[in-house]
Short mmCIF file of C-alpha atoms in Angstrom, two decimals:
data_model
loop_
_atom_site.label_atom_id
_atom_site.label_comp_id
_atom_site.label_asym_id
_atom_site.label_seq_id
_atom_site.Cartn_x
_atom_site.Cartn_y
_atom_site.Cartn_z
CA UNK A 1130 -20.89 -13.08 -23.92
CA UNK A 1131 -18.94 -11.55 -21.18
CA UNK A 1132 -18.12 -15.11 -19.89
CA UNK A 1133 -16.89 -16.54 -23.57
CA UNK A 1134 -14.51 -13.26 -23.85
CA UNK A 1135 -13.08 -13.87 -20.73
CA UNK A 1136 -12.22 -17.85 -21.23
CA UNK A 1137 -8.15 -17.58 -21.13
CA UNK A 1138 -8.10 -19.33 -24.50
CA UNK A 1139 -10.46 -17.16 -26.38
CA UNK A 1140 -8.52 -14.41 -25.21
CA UNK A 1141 -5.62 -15.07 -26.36
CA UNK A 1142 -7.51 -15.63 -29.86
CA UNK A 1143 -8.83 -11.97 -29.54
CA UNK A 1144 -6.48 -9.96 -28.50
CA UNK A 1145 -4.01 -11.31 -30.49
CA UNK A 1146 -5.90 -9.88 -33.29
CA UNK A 1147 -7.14 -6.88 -32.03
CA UNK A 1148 -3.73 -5.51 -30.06
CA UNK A 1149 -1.68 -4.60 -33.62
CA UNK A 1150 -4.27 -2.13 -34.32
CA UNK A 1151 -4.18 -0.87 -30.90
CA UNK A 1152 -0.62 -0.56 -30.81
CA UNK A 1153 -1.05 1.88 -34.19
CA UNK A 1154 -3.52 3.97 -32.31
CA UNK A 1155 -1.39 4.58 -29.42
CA UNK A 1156 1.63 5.34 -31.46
CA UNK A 1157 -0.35 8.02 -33.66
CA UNK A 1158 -2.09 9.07 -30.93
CA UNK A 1159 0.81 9.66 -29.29
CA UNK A 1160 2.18 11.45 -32.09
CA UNK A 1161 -0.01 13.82 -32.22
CA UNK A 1162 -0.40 14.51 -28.51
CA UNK A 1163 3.46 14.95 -28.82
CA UNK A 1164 3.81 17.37 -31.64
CA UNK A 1165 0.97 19.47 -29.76
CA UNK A 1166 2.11 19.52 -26.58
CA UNK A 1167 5.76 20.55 -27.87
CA UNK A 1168 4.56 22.49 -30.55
CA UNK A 1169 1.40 24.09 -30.33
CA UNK A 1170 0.33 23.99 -26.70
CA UNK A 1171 1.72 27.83 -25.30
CA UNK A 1172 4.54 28.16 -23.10
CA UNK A 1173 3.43 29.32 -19.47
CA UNK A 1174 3.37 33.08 -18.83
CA UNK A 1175 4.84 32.53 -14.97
CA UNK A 1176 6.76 28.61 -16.18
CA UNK A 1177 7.86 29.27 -19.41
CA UNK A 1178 8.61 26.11 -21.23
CA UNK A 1179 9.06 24.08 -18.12
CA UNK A 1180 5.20 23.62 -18.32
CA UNK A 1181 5.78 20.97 -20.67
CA UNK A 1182 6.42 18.31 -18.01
CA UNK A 1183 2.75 18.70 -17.57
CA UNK A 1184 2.11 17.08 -20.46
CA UNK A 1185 3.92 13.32 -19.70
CA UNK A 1186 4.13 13.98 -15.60
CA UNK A 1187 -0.03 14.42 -15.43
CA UNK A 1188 -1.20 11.71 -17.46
CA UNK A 1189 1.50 9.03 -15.60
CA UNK A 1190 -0.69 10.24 -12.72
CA UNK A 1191 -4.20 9.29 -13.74
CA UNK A 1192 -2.67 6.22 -15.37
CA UNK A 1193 -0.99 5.61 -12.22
CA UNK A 1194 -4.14 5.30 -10.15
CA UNK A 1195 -6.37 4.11 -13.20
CA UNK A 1196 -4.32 0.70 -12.94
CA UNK A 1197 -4.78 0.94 -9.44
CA UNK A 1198 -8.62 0.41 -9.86
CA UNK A 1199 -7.64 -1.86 -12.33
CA UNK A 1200 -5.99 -3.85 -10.22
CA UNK A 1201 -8.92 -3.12 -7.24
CA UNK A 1202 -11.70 -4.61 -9.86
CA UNK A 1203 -9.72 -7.57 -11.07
CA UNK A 1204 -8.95 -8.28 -7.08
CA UNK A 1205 -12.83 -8.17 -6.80
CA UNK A 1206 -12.92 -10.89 -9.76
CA UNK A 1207 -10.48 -12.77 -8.28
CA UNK A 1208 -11.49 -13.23 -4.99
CA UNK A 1209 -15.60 -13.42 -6.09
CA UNK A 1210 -15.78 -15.63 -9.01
CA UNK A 1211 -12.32 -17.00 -8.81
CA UNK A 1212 -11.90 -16.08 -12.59
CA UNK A 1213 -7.97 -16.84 -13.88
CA UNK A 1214 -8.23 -13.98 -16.03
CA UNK A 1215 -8.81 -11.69 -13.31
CA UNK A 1216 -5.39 -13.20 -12.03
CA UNK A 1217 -3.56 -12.83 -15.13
CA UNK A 1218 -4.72 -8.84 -14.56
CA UNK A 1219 -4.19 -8.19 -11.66
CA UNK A 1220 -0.32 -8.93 -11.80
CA UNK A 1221 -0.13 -7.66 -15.10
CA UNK A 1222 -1.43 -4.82 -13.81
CA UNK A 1223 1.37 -4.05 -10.90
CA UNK A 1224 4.40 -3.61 -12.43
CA UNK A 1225 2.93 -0.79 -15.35
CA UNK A 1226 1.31 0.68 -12.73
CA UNK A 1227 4.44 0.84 -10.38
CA UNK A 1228 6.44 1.95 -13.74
CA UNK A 1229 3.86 4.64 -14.16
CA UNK A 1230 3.74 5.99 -10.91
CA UNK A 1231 7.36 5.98 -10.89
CA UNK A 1232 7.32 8.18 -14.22
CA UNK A 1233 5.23 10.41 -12.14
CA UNK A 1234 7.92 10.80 -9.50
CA UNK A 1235 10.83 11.27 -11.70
CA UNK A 1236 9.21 14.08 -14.14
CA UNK A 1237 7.15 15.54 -10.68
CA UNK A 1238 11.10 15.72 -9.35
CA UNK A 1239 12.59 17.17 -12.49
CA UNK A 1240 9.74 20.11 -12.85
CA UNK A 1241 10.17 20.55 -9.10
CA UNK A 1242 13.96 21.83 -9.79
CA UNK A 1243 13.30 24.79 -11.98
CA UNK A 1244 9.75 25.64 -10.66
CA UNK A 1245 10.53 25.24 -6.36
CA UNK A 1246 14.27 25.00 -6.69
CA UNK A 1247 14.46 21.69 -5.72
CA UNK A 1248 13.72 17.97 -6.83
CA UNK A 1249 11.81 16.92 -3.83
CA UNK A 1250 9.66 18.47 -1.49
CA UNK A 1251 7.58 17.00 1.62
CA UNK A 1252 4.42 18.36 -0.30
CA UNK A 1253 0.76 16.43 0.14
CA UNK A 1254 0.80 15.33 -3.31
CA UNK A 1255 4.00 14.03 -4.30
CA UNK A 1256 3.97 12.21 -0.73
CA UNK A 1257 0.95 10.13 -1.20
CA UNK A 1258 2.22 9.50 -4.81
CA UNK A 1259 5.36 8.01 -2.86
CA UNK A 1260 3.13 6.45 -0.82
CA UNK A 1261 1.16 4.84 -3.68
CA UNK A 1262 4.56 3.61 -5.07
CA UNK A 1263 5.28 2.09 -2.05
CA UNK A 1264 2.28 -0.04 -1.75
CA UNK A 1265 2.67 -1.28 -5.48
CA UNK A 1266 6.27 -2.44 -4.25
CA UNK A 1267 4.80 -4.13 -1.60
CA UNK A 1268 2.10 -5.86 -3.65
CA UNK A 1269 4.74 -6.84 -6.50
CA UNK A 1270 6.87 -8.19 -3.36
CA UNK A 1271 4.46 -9.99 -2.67
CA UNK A 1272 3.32 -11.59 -5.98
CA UNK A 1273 7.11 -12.86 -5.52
CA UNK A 1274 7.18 -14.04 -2.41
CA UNK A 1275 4.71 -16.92 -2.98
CA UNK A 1276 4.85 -19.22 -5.98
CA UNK A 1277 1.76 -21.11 -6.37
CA UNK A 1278 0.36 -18.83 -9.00
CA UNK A 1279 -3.45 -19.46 -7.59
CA UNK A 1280 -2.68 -18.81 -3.43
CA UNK A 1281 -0.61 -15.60 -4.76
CA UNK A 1282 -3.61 -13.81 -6.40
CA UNK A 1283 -5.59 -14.69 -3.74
CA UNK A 1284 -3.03 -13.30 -1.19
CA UNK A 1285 -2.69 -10.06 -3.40
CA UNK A 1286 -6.22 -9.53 -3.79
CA UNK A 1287 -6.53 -9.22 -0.13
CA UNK A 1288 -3.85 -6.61 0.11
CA UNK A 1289 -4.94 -5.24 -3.02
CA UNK A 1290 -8.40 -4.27 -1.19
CA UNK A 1291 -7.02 -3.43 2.30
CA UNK A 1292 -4.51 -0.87 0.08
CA UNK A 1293 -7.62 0.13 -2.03
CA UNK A 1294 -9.38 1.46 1.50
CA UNK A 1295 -6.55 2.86 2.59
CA UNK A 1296 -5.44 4.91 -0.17
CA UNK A 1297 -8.07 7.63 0.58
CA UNK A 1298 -7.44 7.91 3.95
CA UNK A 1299 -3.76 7.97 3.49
CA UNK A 1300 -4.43 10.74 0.80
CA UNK A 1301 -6.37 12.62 3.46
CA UNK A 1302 -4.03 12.23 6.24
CA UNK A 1303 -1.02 13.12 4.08
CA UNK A 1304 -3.25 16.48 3.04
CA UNK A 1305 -3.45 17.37 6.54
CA UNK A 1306 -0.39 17.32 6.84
CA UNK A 1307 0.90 19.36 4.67
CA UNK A 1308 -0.27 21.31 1.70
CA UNK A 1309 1.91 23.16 -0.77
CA UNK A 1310 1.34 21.91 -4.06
CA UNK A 1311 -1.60 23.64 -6.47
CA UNK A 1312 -5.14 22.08 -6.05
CA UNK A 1313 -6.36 20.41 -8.74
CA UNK A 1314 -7.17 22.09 -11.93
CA UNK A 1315 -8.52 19.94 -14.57
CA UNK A 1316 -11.56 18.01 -12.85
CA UNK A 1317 -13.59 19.65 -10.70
CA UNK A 1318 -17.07 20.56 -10.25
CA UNK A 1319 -16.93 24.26 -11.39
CA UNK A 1320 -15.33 22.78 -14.70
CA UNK A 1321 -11.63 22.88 -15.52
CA UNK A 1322 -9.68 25.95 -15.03
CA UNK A 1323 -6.82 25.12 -17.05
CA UNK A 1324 -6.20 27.44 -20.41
CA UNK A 1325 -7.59 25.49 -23.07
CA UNK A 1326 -4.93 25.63 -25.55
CA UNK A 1327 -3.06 23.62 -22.88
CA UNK A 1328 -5.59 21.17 -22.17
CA UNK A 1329 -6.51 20.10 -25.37
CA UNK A 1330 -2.77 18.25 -25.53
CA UNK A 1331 -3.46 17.71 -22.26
CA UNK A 1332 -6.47 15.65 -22.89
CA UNK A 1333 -4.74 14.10 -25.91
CA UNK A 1334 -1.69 12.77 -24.02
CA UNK A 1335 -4.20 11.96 -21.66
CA UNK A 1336 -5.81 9.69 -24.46
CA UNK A 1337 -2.28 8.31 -25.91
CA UNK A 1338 -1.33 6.93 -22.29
CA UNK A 1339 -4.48 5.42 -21.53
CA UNK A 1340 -4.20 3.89 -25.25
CA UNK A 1341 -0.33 2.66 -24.16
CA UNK A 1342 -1.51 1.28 -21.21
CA UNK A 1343 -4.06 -0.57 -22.35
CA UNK A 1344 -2.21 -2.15 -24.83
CA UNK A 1345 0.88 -2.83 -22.91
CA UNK A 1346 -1.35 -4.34 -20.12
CA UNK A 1347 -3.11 -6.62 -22.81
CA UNK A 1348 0.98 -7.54 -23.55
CA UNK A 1349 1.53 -8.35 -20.57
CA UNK A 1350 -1.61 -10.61 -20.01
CA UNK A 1351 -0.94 -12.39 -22.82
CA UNK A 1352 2.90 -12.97 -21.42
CA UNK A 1353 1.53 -14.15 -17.83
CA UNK A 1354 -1.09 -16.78 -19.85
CA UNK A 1355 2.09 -17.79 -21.70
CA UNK A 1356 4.21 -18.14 -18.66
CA UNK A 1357 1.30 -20.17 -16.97
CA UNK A 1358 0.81 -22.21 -19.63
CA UNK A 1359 4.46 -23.18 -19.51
CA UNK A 1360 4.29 -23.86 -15.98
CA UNK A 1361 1.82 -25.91 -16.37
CA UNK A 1362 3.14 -28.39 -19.35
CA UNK A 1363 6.60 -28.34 -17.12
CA UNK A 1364 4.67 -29.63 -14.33
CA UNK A 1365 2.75 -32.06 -16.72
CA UNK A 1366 6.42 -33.23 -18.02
CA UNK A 1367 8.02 -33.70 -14.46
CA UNK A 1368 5.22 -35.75 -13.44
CA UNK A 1369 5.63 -37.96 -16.77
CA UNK A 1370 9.09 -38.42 -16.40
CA UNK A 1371 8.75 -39.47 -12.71
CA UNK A 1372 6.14 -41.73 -13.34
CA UNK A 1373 8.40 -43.24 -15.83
CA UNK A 1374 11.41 -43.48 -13.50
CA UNK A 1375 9.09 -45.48 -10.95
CA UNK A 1376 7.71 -47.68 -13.58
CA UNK B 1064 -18.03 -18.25 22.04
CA UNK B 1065 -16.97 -15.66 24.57
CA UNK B 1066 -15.11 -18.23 26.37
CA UNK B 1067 -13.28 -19.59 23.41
CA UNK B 1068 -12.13 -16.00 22.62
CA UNK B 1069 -11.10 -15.83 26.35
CA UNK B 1070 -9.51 -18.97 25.86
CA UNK B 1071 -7.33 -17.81 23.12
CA UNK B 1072 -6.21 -14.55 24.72
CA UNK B 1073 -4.98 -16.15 27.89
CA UNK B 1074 -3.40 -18.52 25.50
CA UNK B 1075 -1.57 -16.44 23.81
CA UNK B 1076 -1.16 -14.11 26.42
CA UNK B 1077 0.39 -16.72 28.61
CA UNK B 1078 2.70 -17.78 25.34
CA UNK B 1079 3.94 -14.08 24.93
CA UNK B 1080 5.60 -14.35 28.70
CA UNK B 1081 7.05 -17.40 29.04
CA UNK B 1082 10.52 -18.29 27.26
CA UNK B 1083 10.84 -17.97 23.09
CA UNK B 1084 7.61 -15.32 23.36
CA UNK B 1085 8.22 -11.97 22.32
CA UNK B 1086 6.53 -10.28 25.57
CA UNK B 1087 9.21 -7.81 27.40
CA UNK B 1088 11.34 -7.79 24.12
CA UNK B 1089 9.27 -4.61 22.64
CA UNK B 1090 9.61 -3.00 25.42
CA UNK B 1091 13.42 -3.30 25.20
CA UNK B 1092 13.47 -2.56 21.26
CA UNK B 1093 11.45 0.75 21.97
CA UNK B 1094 14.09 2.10 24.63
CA UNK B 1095 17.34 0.76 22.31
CA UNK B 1096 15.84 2.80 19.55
CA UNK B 1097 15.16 5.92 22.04
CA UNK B 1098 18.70 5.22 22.68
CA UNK B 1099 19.96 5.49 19.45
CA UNK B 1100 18.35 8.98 17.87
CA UNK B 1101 20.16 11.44 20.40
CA UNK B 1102 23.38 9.85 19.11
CA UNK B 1103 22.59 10.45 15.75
CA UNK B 1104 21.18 13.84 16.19
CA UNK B 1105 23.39 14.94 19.47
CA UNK B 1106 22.46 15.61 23.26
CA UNK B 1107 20.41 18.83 22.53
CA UNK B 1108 17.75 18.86 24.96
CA UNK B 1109 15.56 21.35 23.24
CA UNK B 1110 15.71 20.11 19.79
CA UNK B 1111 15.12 16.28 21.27
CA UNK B 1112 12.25 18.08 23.63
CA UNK B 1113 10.48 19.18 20.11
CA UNK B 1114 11.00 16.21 18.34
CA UNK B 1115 10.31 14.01 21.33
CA UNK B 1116 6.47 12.64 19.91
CA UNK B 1117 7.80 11.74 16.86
CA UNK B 1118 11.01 9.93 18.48
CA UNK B 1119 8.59 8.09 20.41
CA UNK B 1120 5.79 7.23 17.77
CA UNK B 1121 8.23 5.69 15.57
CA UNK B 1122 9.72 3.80 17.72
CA UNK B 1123 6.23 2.45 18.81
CA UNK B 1124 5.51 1.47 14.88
CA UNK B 1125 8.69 -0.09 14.50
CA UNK B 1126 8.44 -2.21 17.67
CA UNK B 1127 4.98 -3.24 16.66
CA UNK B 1128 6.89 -5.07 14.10
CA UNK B 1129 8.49 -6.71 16.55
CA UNK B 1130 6.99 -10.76 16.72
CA UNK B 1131 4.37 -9.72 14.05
CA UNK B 1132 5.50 -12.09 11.52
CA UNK B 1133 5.50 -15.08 14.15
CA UNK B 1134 2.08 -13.83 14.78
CA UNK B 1135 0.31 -16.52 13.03
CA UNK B 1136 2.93 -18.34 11.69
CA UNK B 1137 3.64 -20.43 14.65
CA UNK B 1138 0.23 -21.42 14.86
CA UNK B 1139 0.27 -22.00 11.21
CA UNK B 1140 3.38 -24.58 11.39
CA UNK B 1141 2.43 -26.13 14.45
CA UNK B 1142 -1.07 -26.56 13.32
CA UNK B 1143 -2.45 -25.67 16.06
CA UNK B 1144 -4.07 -22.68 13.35
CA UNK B 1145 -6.38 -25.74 12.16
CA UNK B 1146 -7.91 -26.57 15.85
CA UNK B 1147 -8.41 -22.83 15.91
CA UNK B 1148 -10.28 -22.91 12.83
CA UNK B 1149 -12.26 -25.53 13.51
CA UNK B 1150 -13.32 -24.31 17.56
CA UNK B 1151 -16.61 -22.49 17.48
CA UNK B 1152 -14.98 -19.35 17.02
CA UNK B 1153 -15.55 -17.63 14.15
CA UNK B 1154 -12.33 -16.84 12.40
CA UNK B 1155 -12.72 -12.54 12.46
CA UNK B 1156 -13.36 -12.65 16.35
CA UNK B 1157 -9.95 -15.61 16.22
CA UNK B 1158 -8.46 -12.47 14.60
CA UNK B 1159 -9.37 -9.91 17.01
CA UNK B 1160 -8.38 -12.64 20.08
CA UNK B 1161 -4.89 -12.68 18.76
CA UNK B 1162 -4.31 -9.36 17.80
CA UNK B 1163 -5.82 -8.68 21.47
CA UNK B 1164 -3.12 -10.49 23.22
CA UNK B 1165 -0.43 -8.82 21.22
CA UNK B 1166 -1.45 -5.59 21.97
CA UNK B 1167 -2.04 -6.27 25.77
CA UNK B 1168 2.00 -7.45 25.09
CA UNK B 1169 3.62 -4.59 22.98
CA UNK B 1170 1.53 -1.34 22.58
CA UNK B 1171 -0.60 -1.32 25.88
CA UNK B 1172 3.08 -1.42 27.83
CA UNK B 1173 4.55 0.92 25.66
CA UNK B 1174 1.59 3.10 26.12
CA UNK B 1175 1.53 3.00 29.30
CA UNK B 1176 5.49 3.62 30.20
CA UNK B 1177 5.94 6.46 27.59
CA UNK B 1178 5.78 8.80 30.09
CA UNK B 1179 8.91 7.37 31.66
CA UNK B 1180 10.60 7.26 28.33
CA UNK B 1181 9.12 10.84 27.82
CA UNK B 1182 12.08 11.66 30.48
CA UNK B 1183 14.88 10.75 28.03
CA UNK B 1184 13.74 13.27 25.51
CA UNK B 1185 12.56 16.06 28.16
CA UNK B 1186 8.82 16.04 27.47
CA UNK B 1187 6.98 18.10 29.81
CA UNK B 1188 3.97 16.64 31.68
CA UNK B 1189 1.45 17.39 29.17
CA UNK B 1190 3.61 16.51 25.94
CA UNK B 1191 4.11 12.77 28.53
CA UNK B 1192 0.59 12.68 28.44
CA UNK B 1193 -0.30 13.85 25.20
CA UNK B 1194 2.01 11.31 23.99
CA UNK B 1195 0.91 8.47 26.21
CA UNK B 1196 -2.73 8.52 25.73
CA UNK B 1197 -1.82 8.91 21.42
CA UNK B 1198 -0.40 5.92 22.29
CA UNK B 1199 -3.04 4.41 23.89
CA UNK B 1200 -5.74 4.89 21.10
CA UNK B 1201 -3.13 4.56 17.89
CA UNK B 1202 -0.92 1.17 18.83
CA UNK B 1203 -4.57 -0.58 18.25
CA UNK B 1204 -4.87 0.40 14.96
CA UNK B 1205 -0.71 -0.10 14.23
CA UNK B 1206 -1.64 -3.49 15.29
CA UNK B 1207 -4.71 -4.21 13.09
CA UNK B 1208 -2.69 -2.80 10.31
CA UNK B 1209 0.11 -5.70 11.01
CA UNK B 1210 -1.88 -8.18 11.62
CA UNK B 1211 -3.39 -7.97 8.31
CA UNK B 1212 0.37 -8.44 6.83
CA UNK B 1213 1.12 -11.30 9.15
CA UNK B 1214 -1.99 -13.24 8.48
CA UNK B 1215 -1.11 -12.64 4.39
CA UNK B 1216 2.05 -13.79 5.42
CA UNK B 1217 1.93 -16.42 7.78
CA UNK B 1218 2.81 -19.36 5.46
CA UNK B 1219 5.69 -17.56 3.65
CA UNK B 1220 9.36 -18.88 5.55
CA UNK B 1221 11.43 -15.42 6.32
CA UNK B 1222 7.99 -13.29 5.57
CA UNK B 1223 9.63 -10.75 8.34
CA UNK B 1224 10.97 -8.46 5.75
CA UNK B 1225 8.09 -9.01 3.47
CA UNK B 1226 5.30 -8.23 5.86
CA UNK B 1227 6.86 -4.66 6.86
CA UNK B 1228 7.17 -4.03 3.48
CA UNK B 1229 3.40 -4.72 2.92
CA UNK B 1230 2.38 -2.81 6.47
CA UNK B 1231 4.50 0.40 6.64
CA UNK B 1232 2.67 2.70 4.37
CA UNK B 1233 -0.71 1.46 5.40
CA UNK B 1234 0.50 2.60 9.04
CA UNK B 1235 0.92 6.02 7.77
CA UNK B 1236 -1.95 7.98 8.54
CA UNK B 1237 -1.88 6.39 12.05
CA UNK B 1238 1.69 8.09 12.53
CA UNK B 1239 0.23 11.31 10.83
CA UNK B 1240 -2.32 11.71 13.18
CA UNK B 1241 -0.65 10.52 16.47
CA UNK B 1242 2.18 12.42 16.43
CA UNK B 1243 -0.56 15.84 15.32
CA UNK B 1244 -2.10 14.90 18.29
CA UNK B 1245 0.49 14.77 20.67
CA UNK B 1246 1.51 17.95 19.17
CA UNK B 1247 -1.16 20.33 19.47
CA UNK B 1248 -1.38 19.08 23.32
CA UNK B 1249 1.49 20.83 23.91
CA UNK B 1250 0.04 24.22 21.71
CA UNK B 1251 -0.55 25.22 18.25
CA UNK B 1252 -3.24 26.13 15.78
CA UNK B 1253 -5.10 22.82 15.70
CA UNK B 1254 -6.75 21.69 18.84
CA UNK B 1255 -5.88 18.17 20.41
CA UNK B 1256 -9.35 16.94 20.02
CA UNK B 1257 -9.22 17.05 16.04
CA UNK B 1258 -6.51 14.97 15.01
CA UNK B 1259 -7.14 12.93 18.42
CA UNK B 1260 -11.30 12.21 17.33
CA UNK B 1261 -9.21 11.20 13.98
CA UNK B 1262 -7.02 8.85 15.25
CA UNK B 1263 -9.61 6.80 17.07
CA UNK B 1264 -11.75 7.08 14.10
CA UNK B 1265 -8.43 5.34 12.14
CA UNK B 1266 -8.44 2.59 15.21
CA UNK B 1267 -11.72 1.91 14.72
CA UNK B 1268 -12.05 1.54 11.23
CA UNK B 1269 -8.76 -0.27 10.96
CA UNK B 1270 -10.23 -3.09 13.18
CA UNK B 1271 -13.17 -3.57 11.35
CA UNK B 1272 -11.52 -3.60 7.92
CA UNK B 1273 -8.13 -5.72 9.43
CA UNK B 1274 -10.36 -8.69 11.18
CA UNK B 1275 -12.24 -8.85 7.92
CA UNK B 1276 -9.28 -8.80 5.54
CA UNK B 1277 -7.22 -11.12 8.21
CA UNK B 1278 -9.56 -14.23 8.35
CA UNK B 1279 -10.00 -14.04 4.58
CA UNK B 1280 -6.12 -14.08 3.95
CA UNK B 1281 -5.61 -16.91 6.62
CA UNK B 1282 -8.88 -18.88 5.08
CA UNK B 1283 -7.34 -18.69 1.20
CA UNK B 1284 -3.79 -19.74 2.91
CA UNK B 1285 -5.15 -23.34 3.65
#
């Protein structure tokens, strides 16, 4: 069944009927995440109302690293079963989850301002985010630098994987380091020991991005299986016409 | 086997020192760049004296760039890549051959006259060797690390630019932990051994992972 869903043209036959109804999710899911996290989530007793960046700079985060092992898995398919779909992922995958991570920057910087007095600090944390935008540059540079569509998600995969084993060990190198930033509060063994009338909105924004990036990655598959397909029937053309013009 | 891998590295080693190879030119790039940061940040002995490991280690991962991208690109054009690939040798140990002979070219020489550049930035004797045996164990891995970018590159034309783009953050924690090292030699909190036992454990896994991840990219390039 698995193998049927993932045929390029049944896909396109699928999620063209199932993304309008996940676009209306995300958008009332994101409503309501919204109006609680603005409007009935607490402000912080030490951060006052600054603590709403939480809310939009946290979930960027995990969606930042969730395309990551996105990307990681479809690399896998790629370079294993040579699937096209896994292709069509994988670089649909890059530039949300660059766009993501860079959300995560930008809000991280803005909440840094009022709560450290200053937009940027050399802390573990927003380093190896850095870091983890860097390496999506790389692998988007990289999707550009070579054109036959096939050779490029190989190439990418590769990188993909090396980048994959890396991250943790760049993650605990850059802890080393230098540590300044919180530890992590919402998953860890002990349970989360974040107030619960902030994580509830927490957990719903949480929801509403994964929702949005679902669906926008499902967009964007469907755009690369267009684009391909347009390659392909220019290719089929050229090669008409010049048999043609030799005829 | 052995002696194709021998006959690869005295190849190539023999390639890096005669005209067009990129053998002494490291070597020159590190010291230019050593050359350059007390202009920018002024003659002050002391403050150069304190920042000295760092000077050093990044100019050692930026001259590791240096003749990466040609790497296995001019094998690639002149196809002499194919007779590689077909020799006995399996492609990983082809890998490690190569990346061998660059090394022996850029980091081992680098490593081994840091203590002489270690003068320019008034290291003491133990921050010299502190600094030169980081050296030692960390250019292996900065090497690995590139040559898994070169190999991904190797058919792209101008894939210079490209390739440190794809490298530089994955040579990261080698910096981290080299220049850590080479710190607490010369006192501290942390002692040397810890971030040293690190950055060998870095070298090593980078080599295993980079040989790996290097003959698959140069195998899906054909």
């Amino acid at each position: 069944m698995w193998t049927k869903l993932a045929n390029p043209g049944f896909f396109m036959r699928w999620s063209g009927r199932l993304l309008p109804w996940f676009a209306g999710a995300t958008v009332l899911v994101f409503a309501t995440g919204l109006y609680m996290s603005f409007f009935m989530a607490p402000p912080d007793y030490q951060q006052g109302e600054t603590i709403r960046i939480m809310y939009i700079h946290v979930p960027s985060a995990w969606m930042a690293l969730f395309l990551y092992t996105m990307m990681s898995i479809s690399a896998i398919g790629t370079l294993v079963w040579r699937h096209p779909l896994a292709d069509v992922s994988q670089k649909a995958a890059a530039p949300l989850g660059a766009a993501f991570t860079l959300v995560c920057l930008i809000t991280g910087a803005l909440w840094g301002k009022p709560m450290w007095g200053t937009y940027w600090v050399w802390d573990a944390r927003l380093t190896s985010v850095l870091v983890l935008f860097l390496v999506y540059a790389g692998i988007m540079a990289l999707w550009r630098a070579i054109d036959d569509p096939g050779r490029a998600a190989r190439a990418v995969s590769i990188l993909t994987l090396v980048g994959a084993l890396n991250l943790p060990i760049i993650r605990f190198s850059v802890d080393w380091w230098n540590t300044l930033h919180q530890p992590a509060s919402v998953f860890r063994m002990d349970g989360p020991t974040i107030y619960p009338a902030m994580l509830y909105p927490l957990l719903v924004m949480g929801l509403a991005f994964a929702l949005l990036a679902i669906t926008m990655h499902a967009y964007a598959m469907r755009t690369e299986l267009m684009r391909r397909r347009i390659r392909t029937l220019n290719i089929l053309e050229a090669e008409r016409l010049d048999s043609r013009a030799a005829a | 086997m052995t002696r194709a891998f021998l006959a690869l590295l005295a190849r190539d080693l023999r390639l890096a020192s005669r005209i067009g190879g990129s053998g002494v030119m490291g070597l020159v790039f590190f010291l230019m760049i050593l050359t350059l940061v007390p202009f920018a940040l002024g003659p002050d002995l002391n403050l150069l004296s304190r920042i000295g490991p760092a000077i050093l280690w990044i100019a050692a991962v930026l001259s590791t760039l240096i003749g990466l991208d040609r790497l296995f690109q001019a094998d690639e054009e002149d196809g002499s890549l194919d007779l590689i690939t077909a020799s006995p040798l399996p492609l990983p140990a082809m890998v490690l051959a190569k990346v061998t002979a660059h090394w022996l070219t850029t980091g081992a020489p680098l490593a081994l006259l840091s203590p002489v550049f270690g003068l320019l930035v008034a290291l003491d004797g133990v921050g010299m060797l502190a600094v030169a045996a980081t050296l030692l164990v960390g250019t292996p891995a900065l090497t690995f690390i590139g040559a898994v970018g070169a190999a991904l590159t190797a058919s792209i034309r101008r894939g210079g630019l490209i390739l440190s783009i794809l490298v530089l953050p994955l040579m990261i924690p080698t910096l981290i932990f080299g220049v850590s090292a080479a710190n607490a030699a010369r006192g501290g909190t942390v002692p040397f051994t810890t971030p040293f036992l690190i950055l060998m454990a870095i070298t090593l896994i980078s080599g295993l992972i980079a040989t790996i991840a290097a003959a698959a990219a140069l195998k899906q390039g054909e």
